[in-house]
Structures are given as C-alpha cells and as structure tokens.
Tab-separated table of N, CA and C and ligand atoms in Angstrom:
chain	number	residue	atom	x	y	z
A	1	MET	N	-203.397	-110.205	35.063
A	1	MET	CA	-202.524	-110.727	33.941
A	1	MET	C	-201.389	-111.539	34.843
A	2	LYS	N	-201.158	-112.744	34.187
A	2	LYS	CA	-200.298	-113.687	34.886
A	2	LYS	C	-199.448	-114.441	34.003
A	3	ASN	N	-198.089	-114.498	34.152
A	3	ASN	CA	-197.235	-115.319	33.182
A	3	ASN	C	-197.449	-115.035	31.679
A	4	VAL	N	-197.399	-113.667	31.494
A	4	VAL	CA	-197.437	-113.377	30.092
A	4	VAL	C	-196.054	-112.762	29.591
A	5	LYS	N	-195.739	-113.461	28.535
A	5	LYS	CA	-194.533	-113.096	27.849
A	5	LYS	C	-194.711	-112.013	26.857
A	6	ILE	N	-194.153	-110.834	27.043
A	6	ILE	CA	-194.557	-109.561	26.330
A	6	ILE	C	-193.336	-109.094	25.459
A	7	GLY	N	-193.451	-108.833	24.234
A	7	GLY	CA	-192.505	-108.250	23.448
A	7	GLY	C	-192.274	-106.872	23.650
A	8	THR	N	-191.697	-106.079	22.821
A	8	THR	CA	-191.398	-104.629	23.000
A	8	THR	C	-192.544	-103.841	22.234
A	9	ASN	N	-192.854	-102.705	22.905
A	9	ASN	CA	-193.889	-101.954	22.448
A	9	ASN	C	-195.238	-102.561	22.305
A	10	VAL	N	-195.522	-103.252	23.242
A	10	VAL	CA	-196.920	-103.977	23.274
A	10	VAL	C	-197.776	-103.050	24.034
A	11	THR	N	-199.191	-102.913	23.618
A	11	THR	CA	-200.304	-102.245	24.293
A	11	THR	C	-201.297	-103.267	24.777
A	12	ILE	N	-201.483	-103.158	26.080
A	12	ILE	CA	-202.655	-104.091	26.619
A	12	ILE	C	-203.492	-103.056	27.238
A	13	SER	N	-204.812	-103.127	26.958
A	13	SER	CA	-205.767	-102.228	27.372
A	13	SER	C	-206.165	-102.587	28.788
A	14	HIS	N	-206.869	-101.826	29.491
A	14	HIS	CA	-207.633	-102.279	30.782
A	14	HIS	C	-208.563	-103.189	30.511
A	15	TYR	N	-209.011	-103.963	31.582
A	15	TYR	CA	-210.233	-104.890	31.635
A	15	TYR	C	-209.789	-106.000	30.770
A	16	THR	N	-208.785	-106.579	30.567
A	16	THR	CA	-208.419	-107.694	29.920
A	16	THR	C	-207.873	-108.879	30.946
A	17	ASN	N	-207.973	-110.073	30.300
A	17	ASN	CA	-207.786	-111.330	31.198
A	17	ASN	C	-206.828	-112.065	30.313
A	18	LEU	N	-205.523	-111.997	30.724
A	18	LEU	CA	-204.449	-112.640	29.721
A	18	LEU	C	-203.595	-113.667	30.936
A	19	TYR	N	-203.358	-114.674	30.475
A	19	TYR	CA	-202.495	-115.717	31.339
A	19	TYR	C	-201.813	-116.705	30.438
A	20	GLY	N	-200.465	-116.960	30.742
A	20	GLY	CA	-199.743	-118.014	30.148
A	20	GLY	C	-199.611	-117.741	28.647
A	21	CYS	N	-199.658	-116.698	28.081
A	21	CYS	CA	-199.612	-116.464	26.639
A	21	CYS	C	-198.483	-115.699	26.226
A	22	GLU	N	-198.163	-115.696	24.978
A	22	GLU	CA	-196.926	-114.940	24.525
A	22	GLU	C	-197.355	-113.967	23.382
A	23	LEU	N	-197.025	-112.469	23.651
A	23	LEU	CA	-197.311	-111.510	22.599
A	23	LEU	C	-196.088	-110.986	22.114
A	24	GLY	N	-196.045	-111.082	20.742
A	24	GLY	CA	-194.800	-110.449	20.156
A	24	GLY	C	-194.742	-108.960	20.171
A	25	ASN	N	-193.615	-108.492	19.328
A	25	ASN	CA	-193.441	-107.025	19.356
A	25	ASN	C	-194.726	-106.177	18.671
A	26	ASN	N	-194.890	-105.060	19.278
A	26	ASN	CA	-195.952	-104.208	18.694
A	26	ASN	C	-197.476	-104.775	18.583
A	27	VAL	N	-197.562	-105.703	19.492
A	27	VAL	CA	-198.935	-106.219	19.582
A	27	VAL	C	-199.929	-105.370	20.457
A	28	PHE	N	-201.134	-105.280	19.972
A	28	PHE	CA	-202.032	-104.298	20.603
A	28	PHE	C	-203.373	-105.276	21.065
A	29	VAL	N	-203.682	-105.102	22.325
A	29	VAL	CA	-204.760	-106.060	22.850
A	29	VAL	C	-205.738	-105.032	23.325
A	30	GLY	N	-207.006	-105.101	22.780
A	30	GLY	CA	-207.987	-104.057	23.217
A	30	GLY	C	-208.739	-104.494	24.447
A	31	PRO	N	-209.581	-103.647	25.058
A	31	PRO	CA	-210.343	-103.981	26.199
A	31	PRO	C	-211.377	-105.224	26.173
A	32	PHE	N	-211.578	-105.831	27.392
A	32	PHE	CA	-212.492	-106.852	27.415
A	32	PHE	C	-212.081	-108.101	26.440
A	33	VAL	N	-210.764	-108.396	26.358
A	33	VAL	CA	-210.215	-109.556	25.538
A	33	VAL	C	-209.744	-110.570	26.680
A	34	GLU	N	-210.096	-111.877	26.293
A	34	GLU	CA	-209.251	-112.821	27.122
A	34	GLU	C	-208.391	-113.746	26.270
A	35	ILE	N	-207.135	-113.908	26.680
A	35	ILE	CA	-206.245	-114.722	25.845
A	35	ILE	C	-205.816	-115.700	26.859
A	36	GLN	N	-205.904	-117.062	26.487
A	36	GLN	CA	-205.685	-118.038	27.627
A	36	GLN	C	-204.232	-118.733	27.227
A	37	SER	N	-203.915	-119.637	28.078
A	37	SER	CA	-202.520	-120.111	28.086
A	37	SER	C	-202.059	-120.716	26.829
A	38	ASN	N	-200.879	-120.650	26.623
A	38	ASN	CA	-200.093	-121.252	25.393
A	38	ASN	C	-200.610	-120.642	23.975
A	39	VAL	N	-201.421	-119.535	24.134
A	39	VAL	CA	-201.550	-118.821	22.831
A	39	VAL	C	-200.306	-117.783	22.518
A	40	LYS	N	-200.141	-118.024	21.269
A	40	LYS	CA	-198.938	-117.107	20.754
A	40	LYS	C	-199.500	-116.134	19.741
A	41	ILE	N	-199.178	-114.968	19.905
A	41	ILE	CA	-199.666	-113.758	18.898
A	41	ILE	C	-198.244	-113.334	18.211
A	42	GLY	N	-198.246	-113.178	16.998
A	42	GLY	CA	-197.044	-112.782	16.332
A	42	GLY	C	-196.878	-111.106	16.276
A	43	ASP	N	-195.684	-110.862	15.776
A	43	ASP	CA	-195.441	-109.383	15.883
A	43	ASP	C	-196.506	-108.439	14.987
A	44	ASN	N	-196.836	-107.319	15.479
A	44	ASN	CA	-197.710	-106.110	14.860
A	44	ASN	C	-199.115	-106.711	14.762
A	45	SER	N	-199.654	-107.763	15.407
A	45	SER	CA	-200.779	-108.148	15.357
A	45	SER	C	-201.798	-107.536	16.419
A	46	ARG	N	-202.955	-107.202	15.973
A	46	ARG	CA	-203.859	-106.481	16.751
A	46	ARG	C	-205.091	-107.201	17.032
A	47	ILE	N	-205.485	-107.280	18.382
A	47	ILE	CA	-206.671	-108.110	18.668
A	47	ILE	C	-207.735	-106.922	19.433
A	48	SER	N	-208.724	-106.784	18.544
A	48	SER	CA	-209.703	-105.724	19.113
A	48	SER	C	-210.673	-106.281	20.268
A	49	SER	N	-211.265	-105.140	20.795
A	49	SER	CA	-212.092	-105.546	22.066
A	49	SER	C	-213.038	-106.666	21.961
A	50	HIS	N	-213.310	-107.276	23.125
A	50	HIS	CA	-214.457	-108.335	23.175
A	50	HIS	C	-214.020	-109.650	22.385
A	51	SER	N	-212.919	-109.842	21.881
A	51	SER	CA	-212.358	-111.122	21.381
A	51	SER	C	-211.950	-112.206	22.537
A	52	PHE	N	-212.146	-113.289	21.981
A	52	PHE	CA	-211.780	-114.470	23.001
A	52	PHE	C	-210.985	-115.475	22.335
A	53	ILE	N	-209.627	-115.553	22.694
A	53	ILE	CA	-208.593	-116.426	22.175
A	53	ILE	C	-208.264	-117.520	23.073
A	54	CYS	N	-208.669	-118.715	22.736
A	54	CYS	CA	-208.531	-119.810	23.727
A	54	CYS	C	-207.054	-120.618	23.702
A	55	SER	N	-206.804	-121.408	24.472
A	55	SER	CA	-205.677	-122.259	24.402
A	55	SER	C	-205.808	-123.027	23.120
A	56	GLY	N	-204.480	-123.206	22.533
A	56	GLY	CA	-204.401	-124.004	21.229
A	56	GLY	C	-204.485	-123.201	19.978
A	57	VAL	N	-204.493	-121.855	20.210
A	57	VAL	CA	-204.602	-120.833	19.199
A	57	VAL	C	-203.326	-120.177	18.765
A	58	GLU	N	-202.950	-120.265	17.634
A	58	GLU	CA	-201.562	-119.472	17.396
A	58	GLU	C	-201.899	-118.554	16.298
A	59	ILE	N	-201.641	-117.137	16.524
A	59	ILE	CA	-201.922	-116.048	15.459
A	59	ILE	C	-200.532	-115.721	14.820
A	60	GLY	N	-200.371	-115.493	13.633
A	60	GLY	CA	-199.126	-115.044	12.998
A	60	GLY	C	-198.994	-113.454	13.075
A	61	GLU	N	-198.047	-112.984	12.209
A	61	GLU	CA	-197.698	-111.536	12.165
A	61	GLU	C	-198.578	-110.744	11.500
A	62	ASN	N	-198.725	-109.408	11.708
A	62	ASN	CA	-199.498	-108.543	10.989
A	62	ASN	C	-201.000	-108.975	10.902
A	63	CYS	N	-201.517	-109.410	11.817
A	63	CYS	CA	-203.065	-109.840	11.576
A	63	CYS	C	-203.897	-108.926	12.374
A	64	PHE	N	-205.007	-108.790	11.971
A	64	PHE	CA	-206.100	-107.910	12.419
A	64	PHE	C	-207.213	-108.589	12.861
A	65	ILE	N	-207.537	-108.840	14.206
A	65	ILE	CA	-208.610	-109.527	14.635
A	65	ILE	C	-209.610	-108.511	15.146
A	66	ALA	N	-210.797	-108.417	14.481
A	66	ALA	CA	-211.716	-107.304	14.733
A	66	ALA	C	-212.538	-107.570	16.009
A	67	HIS	N	-213.580	-107.043	16.297
A	67	HIS	CA	-214.262	-107.033	17.645
A	67	HIS	C	-215.018	-108.243	17.738
A	68	GLY	N	-214.969	-108.784	18.963
A	68	GLY	CA	-215.877	-109.941	19.334
A	68	GLY	C	-215.688	-111.210	18.473
A	69	VAL	N	-214.419	-111.530	18.172
A	69	VAL	CA	-214.041	-112.606	17.482
A	69	VAL	C	-213.905	-113.809	18.342
A	70	MET	N	-214.609	-114.880	17.992
A	70	MET	CA	-214.544	-116.021	18.987
A	70	MET	C	-213.742	-117.195	18.452
A	71	PHE	N	-212.916	-117.638	19.214
A	71	PHE	CA	-212.072	-118.913	18.814
A	71	PHE	C	-212.653	-120.025	19.718
A	72	THR	N	-212.384	-121.271	19.195
A	72	THR	CA	-212.831	-122.393	19.827
A	72	THR	C	-211.686	-123.516	19.875
A	73	ASN	N	-211.707	-124.397	20.827
A	73	ASN	CA	-210.667	-125.336	20.704
A	73	ASN	C	-211.034	-126.641	20.991
A	74	ASP	N	-212.383	-127.023	20.660
A	74	ASP	CA	-212.888	-128.399	20.669
A	74	ASP	C	-214.045	-128.413	19.799
A	75	LYS	N	-214.577	-129.649	19.431
A	75	LYS	CA	-215.589	-129.766	18.466
A	75	LYS	C	-216.763	-130.473	19.311
A	76	PHE	N	-216.870	-130.623	20.453
A	76	PHE	CA	-217.806	-131.401	21.163
A	76	PHE	C	-218.011	-132.670	20.613
A	77	THR	N	-217.794	-133.880	21.445
A	77	THR	CA	-218.027	-135.188	21.036
A	77	THR	C	-219.384	-135.717	21.570
A	78	GLU	N	-219.775	-136.818	21.316
A	78	GLU	CA	-220.991	-137.413	21.798
A	78	GLU	C	-220.864	-137.507	23.312
A	79	ASN	N	-219.684	-138.022	23.861
A	79	ASN	CA	-219.676	-138.064	25.353
A	79	ASN	C	-219.227	-136.728	25.788
A	80	ARG	N	-220.136	-136.273	26.556
A	80	ARG	CA	-220.009	-134.789	27.177
A	80	ARG	C	-219.035	-134.864	28.144
A	81	ASP	N	-218.559	-135.982	28.669
A	81	ASP	CA	-217.418	-135.869	29.811
A	81	ASP	C	-216.005	-135.993	29.002
A	82	GLU	N	-216.055	-136.142	27.786
A	82	GLU	CA	-214.650	-136.232	27.234
A	82	GLU	C	-214.517	-134.978	26.529
A	83	TRP	N	-213.244	-134.576	26.737
A	83	TRP	CA	-212.863	-133.153	26.220
A	83	TRP	C	-211.427	-133.265	25.432
A	84	ILE	N	-211.576	-133.105	24.079
A	84	ILE	CA	-210.282	-133.100	23.298
A	84	ILE	C	-209.917	-131.772	22.810
A	85	GLU	N	-208.808	-131.447	23.176
A	85	GLU	CA	-208.315	-130.110	22.715
A	85	GLU	C	-207.754	-130.152	21.246
A	86	ARG	N	-208.471	-129.258	20.579
A	86	ARG	CA	-207.987	-129.064	19.030
A	86	ARG	C	-207.283	-127.774	18.786
A	87	THR	N	-206.541	-127.626	17.765
A	87	THR	CA	-205.726	-126.482	17.574
A	87	THR	C	-206.220	-125.593	16.347
A	88	THR	N	-205.871	-124.376	16.312
A	88	THR	CA	-206.133	-123.364	15.384
A	88	THR	C	-204.755	-122.629	14.951
A	89	SER	N	-204.543	-122.661	13.835
A	89	SER	CA	-203.326	-121.743	13.448
A	89	SER	C	-203.722	-120.781	12.392
A	90	ILE	N	-203.322	-119.548	12.542
A	90	ILE	CA	-203.686	-118.402	11.705
A	90	ILE	C	-202.303	-117.792	11.057
A	91	GLY	N	-202.386	-117.821	9.825
A	91	GLY	CA	-200.957	-117.379	9.326
A	91	GLY	C	-200.795	-115.930	9.370
A	92	ASN	N	-200.074	-115.311	8.549
A	92	ASN	CA	-199.652	-113.870	8.745
A	92	ASN	C	-200.375	-113.049	7.651
A	93	ASN	N	-200.658	-111.879	7.923
A	93	ASN	CA	-201.478	-110.931	7.283
A	93	ASN	C	-203.070	-111.351	6.959
A	94	VAL	N	-203.499	-111.876	8.254
A	94	VAL	CA	-204.853	-112.356	8.185
A	94	VAL	C	-205.756	-111.367	8.690
A	95	ARG	N	-207.049	-111.021	8.249
A	95	ARG	CA	-207.790	-110.098	8.649
A	95	ARG	C	-209.131	-110.962	9.142
A	96	ILE	N	-209.512	-110.802	10.241
A	96	ILE	CA	-210.847	-111.384	10.657
A	96	ILE	C	-211.875	-110.465	11.157
A	97	GLY	N	-213.035	-110.501	10.377
A	97	GLY	CA	-214.162	-109.352	10.745
A	97	GLY	C	-214.832	-109.625	12.002
A	98	SER	N	-215.510	-108.618	12.338
A	98	SER	CA	-216.310	-108.715	13.607
A	98	SER	C	-217.103	-109.686	13.788
A	99	ASN	N	-217.263	-110.299	15.087
A	99	ASN	CA	-218.301	-111.216	15.398
A	99	ASN	C	-217.944	-112.705	14.691
A	100	ALA	N	-216.994	-112.967	13.914
A	100	ALA	CA	-216.824	-114.241	13.461
A	100	ALA	C	-216.426	-115.233	14.483
A	101	THR	N	-216.672	-116.396	14.079
A	101	THR	CA	-216.515	-117.622	15.043
A	101	THR	C	-215.535	-118.501	14.196
A	102	ILE	N	-214.518	-118.901	14.913
A	102	ILE	CA	-213.483	-119.801	14.251
A	102	ILE	C	-213.386	-121.041	14.944
A	103	LEU	N	-213.770	-122.180	14.313
A	103	LEU	CA	-213.701	-123.545	14.705
A	103	LEU	C	-212.299	-123.883	14.587
A	104	PRO	N	-211.792	-125.056	15.114
A	104	PRO	CA	-210.559	-125.412	15.068
A	104	PRO	C	-210.007	-125.796	13.639
A	105	VAL	N	-209.326	-124.824	13.054
A	105	VAL	CA	-209.018	-124.911	11.697
A	105	VAL	C	-207.533	-124.399	11.369
A	106	LYS	N	-207.056	-124.590	10.137
A	106	LYS	CA	-205.717	-123.961	9.811
A	106	LYS	C	-206.000	-122.941	8.714
A	107	ILE	N	-205.640	-121.692	9.089
A	107	ILE	CA	-205.842	-120.591	8.089
A	107	ILE	C	-204.548	-120.050	7.591
A	108	GLY	N	-204.339	-119.951	6.238
A	108	GLY	CA	-203.128	-119.521	5.663
A	108	GLY	C	-202.898	-118.040	5.731
A	109	ASP	N	-201.839	-117.772	4.820
A	109	ASP	CA	-201.355	-116.316	4.966
A	109	ASP	C	-202.396	-115.554	3.915
A	110	ASN	N	-202.527	-114.133	4.341
A	110	ASN	CA	-203.148	-113.205	3.454
A	110	ASN	C	-204.638	-113.597	3.311
A	111	VAL	N	-205.323	-113.987	4.174
A	111	VAL	CA	-206.579	-114.394	4.268
A	111	VAL	C	-207.542	-113.406	4.778
A	112	VAL	N	-208.779	-113.110	4.136
A	112	VAL	CA	-209.848	-112.307	4.776
A	112	VAL	C	-210.961	-113.089	5.090
A	113	ILE	N	-211.678	-112.843	6.478
A	113	ILE	CA	-212.671	-113.501	6.767
A	113	ILE	C	-213.780	-112.367	7.021
A	114	GLY	N	-214.885	-112.661	6.534
A	114	GLY	CA	-215.916	-111.465	6.629
A	114	GLY	C	-216.483	-111.529	8.045
A	115	ALA	N	-217.103	-110.381	8.389
A	115	ALA	CA	-217.682	-110.232	9.504
A	115	ALA	C	-218.904	-111.255	9.729
A	116	GLY	N	-218.990	-111.779	10.917
A	116	GLY	CA	-219.987	-112.708	11.179
A	116	GLY	C	-219.839	-114.099	10.577
A	117	ALA	N	-218.753	-114.397	10.127
A	117	ALA	CA	-218.660	-115.650	9.343
A	117	ALA	C	-218.273	-116.881	10.292
A	118	VAL	N	-218.837	-117.946	10.131
A	118	VAL	CA	-218.410	-119.232	10.969
A	118	VAL	C	-217.511	-120.085	10.204
A	119	VAL	N	-216.335	-120.067	10.563
A	119	VAL	CA	-215.290	-120.828	9.791
A	119	VAL	C	-215.078	-122.298	10.293
A	120	THR	N	-215.634	-123.180	9.531
A	120	THR	CA	-215.639	-124.700	9.906
A	120	THR	C	-214.525	-125.278	9.136
A	121	LYS	N	-213.945	-124.774	8.080
A	121	LYS	CA	-212.857	-125.577	7.320
A	121	LYS	C	-211.579	-124.896	7.222
A	122	ASP	N	-210.510	-125.573	6.844
A	122	ASP	CA	-209.243	-125.003	6.532
A	122	ASP	C	-209.523	-123.989	5.396
A	123	ILE	N	-208.706	-122.830	5.489
A	123	ILE	CA	-208.585	-121.886	4.414
A	123	ILE	C	-207.242	-121.685	3.892
A	124	PRO	N	-206.929	-121.729	2.428
A	124	PRO	CA	-205.702	-121.552	1.966
A	124	PRO	C	-205.302	-120.208	1.661
A	125	ASN	N	-204.033	-119.988	1.510
A	125	ASN	CA	-203.550	-118.706	1.365
A	125	ASN	C	-204.197	-117.764	0.535
A	126	ASN	N	-204.168	-116.557	0.419
A	126	ASN	CA	-204.736	-115.695	-0.460
A	126	ASN	C	-206.229	-115.912	-0.592
A	127	THR	N	-207.080	-116.104	0.327
A	127	THR	CA	-208.479	-116.449	0.034
A	127	THR	C	-209.305	-115.481	0.905
A	128	THR	N	-210.443	-115.086	0.367
A	128	THR	CA	-211.574	-114.289	1.200
A	128	THR	C	-212.705	-115.200	1.398
A	129	VAL	N	-213.170	-115.394	2.562
A	129	VAL	CA	-214.373	-116.051	2.804
A	129	VAL	C	-215.356	-115.472	3.672
A	130	LYS	N	-216.621	-115.685	3.718
A	130	LYS	CA	-217.637	-115.023	4.488
A	130	LYS	C	-218.918	-116.071	4.501
A	131	GLY	N	-219.708	-115.652	5.424
A	131	GLY	CA	-221.037	-116.500	5.726
A	131	GLY	C	-220.768	-117.618	6.706
A	132	ASN	N	-222.033	-118.440	6.816
A	132	ASN	CA	-222.179	-119.426	7.638
A	132	ASN	C	-222.740	-120.737	6.930
A	133	PRO	N	-221.919	-121.678	6.739
A	133	PRO	CA	-220.540	-121.920	6.913
A	133	PRO	C	-219.713	-121.092	6.065
A	134	ALA	N	-218.508	-120.630	6.285
A	134	ALA	CA	-217.739	-119.639	5.492
A	134	ALA	C	-217.320	-120.091	4.290
A	135	LYS	N	-217.516	-119.552	3.044
A	135	LYS	CA	-217.074	-120.073	1.771
A	135	LYS	C	-216.594	-118.795	0.923
B	201	COA	C1	-216.291	-110.005	3.405
B	201	COA	C2	-215.933	-108.723	3.119
B	201	COA	C3	-214.487	-108.580	3.323
B	201	COA	C4	-216.357	-108.537	1.537
B	201	COA	O1	-216.099	-107.313	1.143
B	201	COA	P1	-216.523	-106.944	-0.310
B	201	COA	O2	-215.764	-107.862	-1.146
B	201	COA	O3	-216.297	-105.367	-0.380
B	201	COA	O4	-218.067	-107.379	-0.498
B	201	COA	P2	-219.180	-106.438	-1.013
B	201	COA	O5	-219.727	-105.534	-0.094
B	201	COA	O6	-218.752	-106.330	-2.263
B	201	COA	O7	-220.240	-107.653	-1.115
B	201	COA	C5	-220.316	-108.737	-2.019
B	201	COA	C6	-221.285	-109.842	-1.626
B	201	COA	O8	-220.873	-110.395	-0.375
B	201	COA	C7	-222.074	-110.237	0.679
B	201	COA	N1	-221.420	-110.037	1.855
B	201	COA	C8	-220.621	-109.011	2.213
B	201	COA	N2	-219.920	-109.232	3.317
B	201	COA	C9	-220.438	-110.266	3.895
B	201	COA	C10	-220.402	-110.828	5.018
B	201	COA	N3	-219.652	-110.512	6.048
B	201	COA	N4	-221.102	-112.130	5.231
B	201	COA	C11	-221.995	-112.598	4.369
B	201	COA	N5	-222.069	-111.906	3.030
B	201	COA	C12	-221.374	-110.846	2.894
B	201	COA	C13	-222.805	-108.987	0.156
B	201	COA	O9	-224.170	-108.992	0.660
B	201	COA	C14	-222.675	-109.065	-1.358
B	201	COA	O10	-223.577	-110.083	-1.755
B	201	COA	P3	-224.391	-110.024	-3.126
B	201	COA	O11	-223.367	-110.293	-4.158
B	201	COA	O12	-225.418	-111.126	-3.038
B	201	COA	O13	-224.932	-108.655	-3.255
B	201	COA	C15	-216.478	-107.452	3.971
B	201	COA	O14	-218.060	-107.402	3.656
B	201	COA	C16	-216.452	-107.762	5.442
B	201	COA	O15	-217.294	-108.667	6.061
B	201	COA	N6	-215.452	-107.201	6.088
B	201	COA	C17	-215.238	-107.306	7.554
B	201	COA	C18	-215.446	-105.906	8.127
B	201	COA	C19	-215.186	-105.903	9.614
B	201	COA	O16	-215.655	-106.748	10.326
B	201	COA	N7	-214.423	-104.852	9.988
B	201	COA	C20	-213.952	-104.731	11.403
B	201	COA	C21	-213.752	-103.146	11.680
B	201	COA	S1	-213.618	-102.852	13.295
C-alpha cells in the first residue's frame, strides 16, 4: 500500500494492492482487490474481493461493489499505440453485482447492476440494469 489517503474506521484486507487512492470513512476493501491512483471511494462503501478499480473511477457513498467487478478506463482505439484515459463515475447507493464489467460511463444514484452485466452506456438514477449489453 502506497500513498493512500484513508478515512476513519476503514478496513483493508490482506493481499490488496492500493496506491495513490482515497478511501472515505467506514470503507471496506476485501482481499485480492486492486485500487489504482486517483480513485476516490466515498464513505460507507464496500469493495468485495477480487474487484479491480482503475484510475479514472470515482465511487460515491453507500455503494456495494460485489466480487470480481472489473472497471475499465479506455475503450481501445484503432491505433494500438494511442491510449486515451476515460473516466467512470458512480453515484451514491449503487449496488454492482458479481463479475460485472463497467466500461467508462456515468452511473447515477440508487442504481442496481445485475451479476455478470456489461455496462456500456450511462445509467440514470433509480434504475436496475442487467445483461450484456446491460439494459
Ligand atoms: C439483476 C437482479 C438485481 C435482478 O433481480 P430480480 O429483479 O429479483 O430478478 P428476477 O430473479 O426476478 O429475474 C427477472 C428476470 O431477469 C433475469 N435475470 C436476473 N438476474 C439477471 C442477471 N444478472 N443477468 C441477466 N438476467 C438476469 C432472470 O432470468 C429473469 O428473466 P425472465 O423474466 O426471462 O425469467 C439480480 O438478479 C442480480 O443479478 N443481483 C446481483 C446479485 C449479486 O451479484 N450479489 C452479490 C452478492 S456477494
């Protein structure tokens, strides 16, 4: 763990790789999680084991990220040498099911994302989506 800003009452399990990120109060991080630089995680949010949270992702408060959730921060361009970082924002009270993949999108508040979903588009507040592509 390197350069991590940690709030109060935060739990970080063993076997995690966290660097340059910011965790709010009462955040829980399960084992085998990687959280990259510039990620922010809001108060009371929970990141379950085996999830990967890359640079460019911001997660709000009271969120539940289940197991093996994968975030991304680019979309691949035709030129393989070119890399454009894209961002993802997750609102408050969002629940993301196990093994979901989140492309760079904006997700509102009170959203539920089904297990195994592939999220390719923005999701408005108070919505449940599932499937690939998630609808
Ligand atoms: C998406 C979800 C919230 C929907 O819950 P629900 O409203 O109770 O859904 P239902 O079980 O009534 O199923 C409704 C329909 O959606 C389908 N469905 C349910 N979950 C699905 C999913 N994750 N992906 C694709 N389809 C799904 C069902 O097959 C059913 O289809 P049908 O109408 O053709 O029969 C829930 O199934 C889910 O995926 N929760 C995440 C659980 C999780 O990952 N927990 C982590 C714990 S560690």
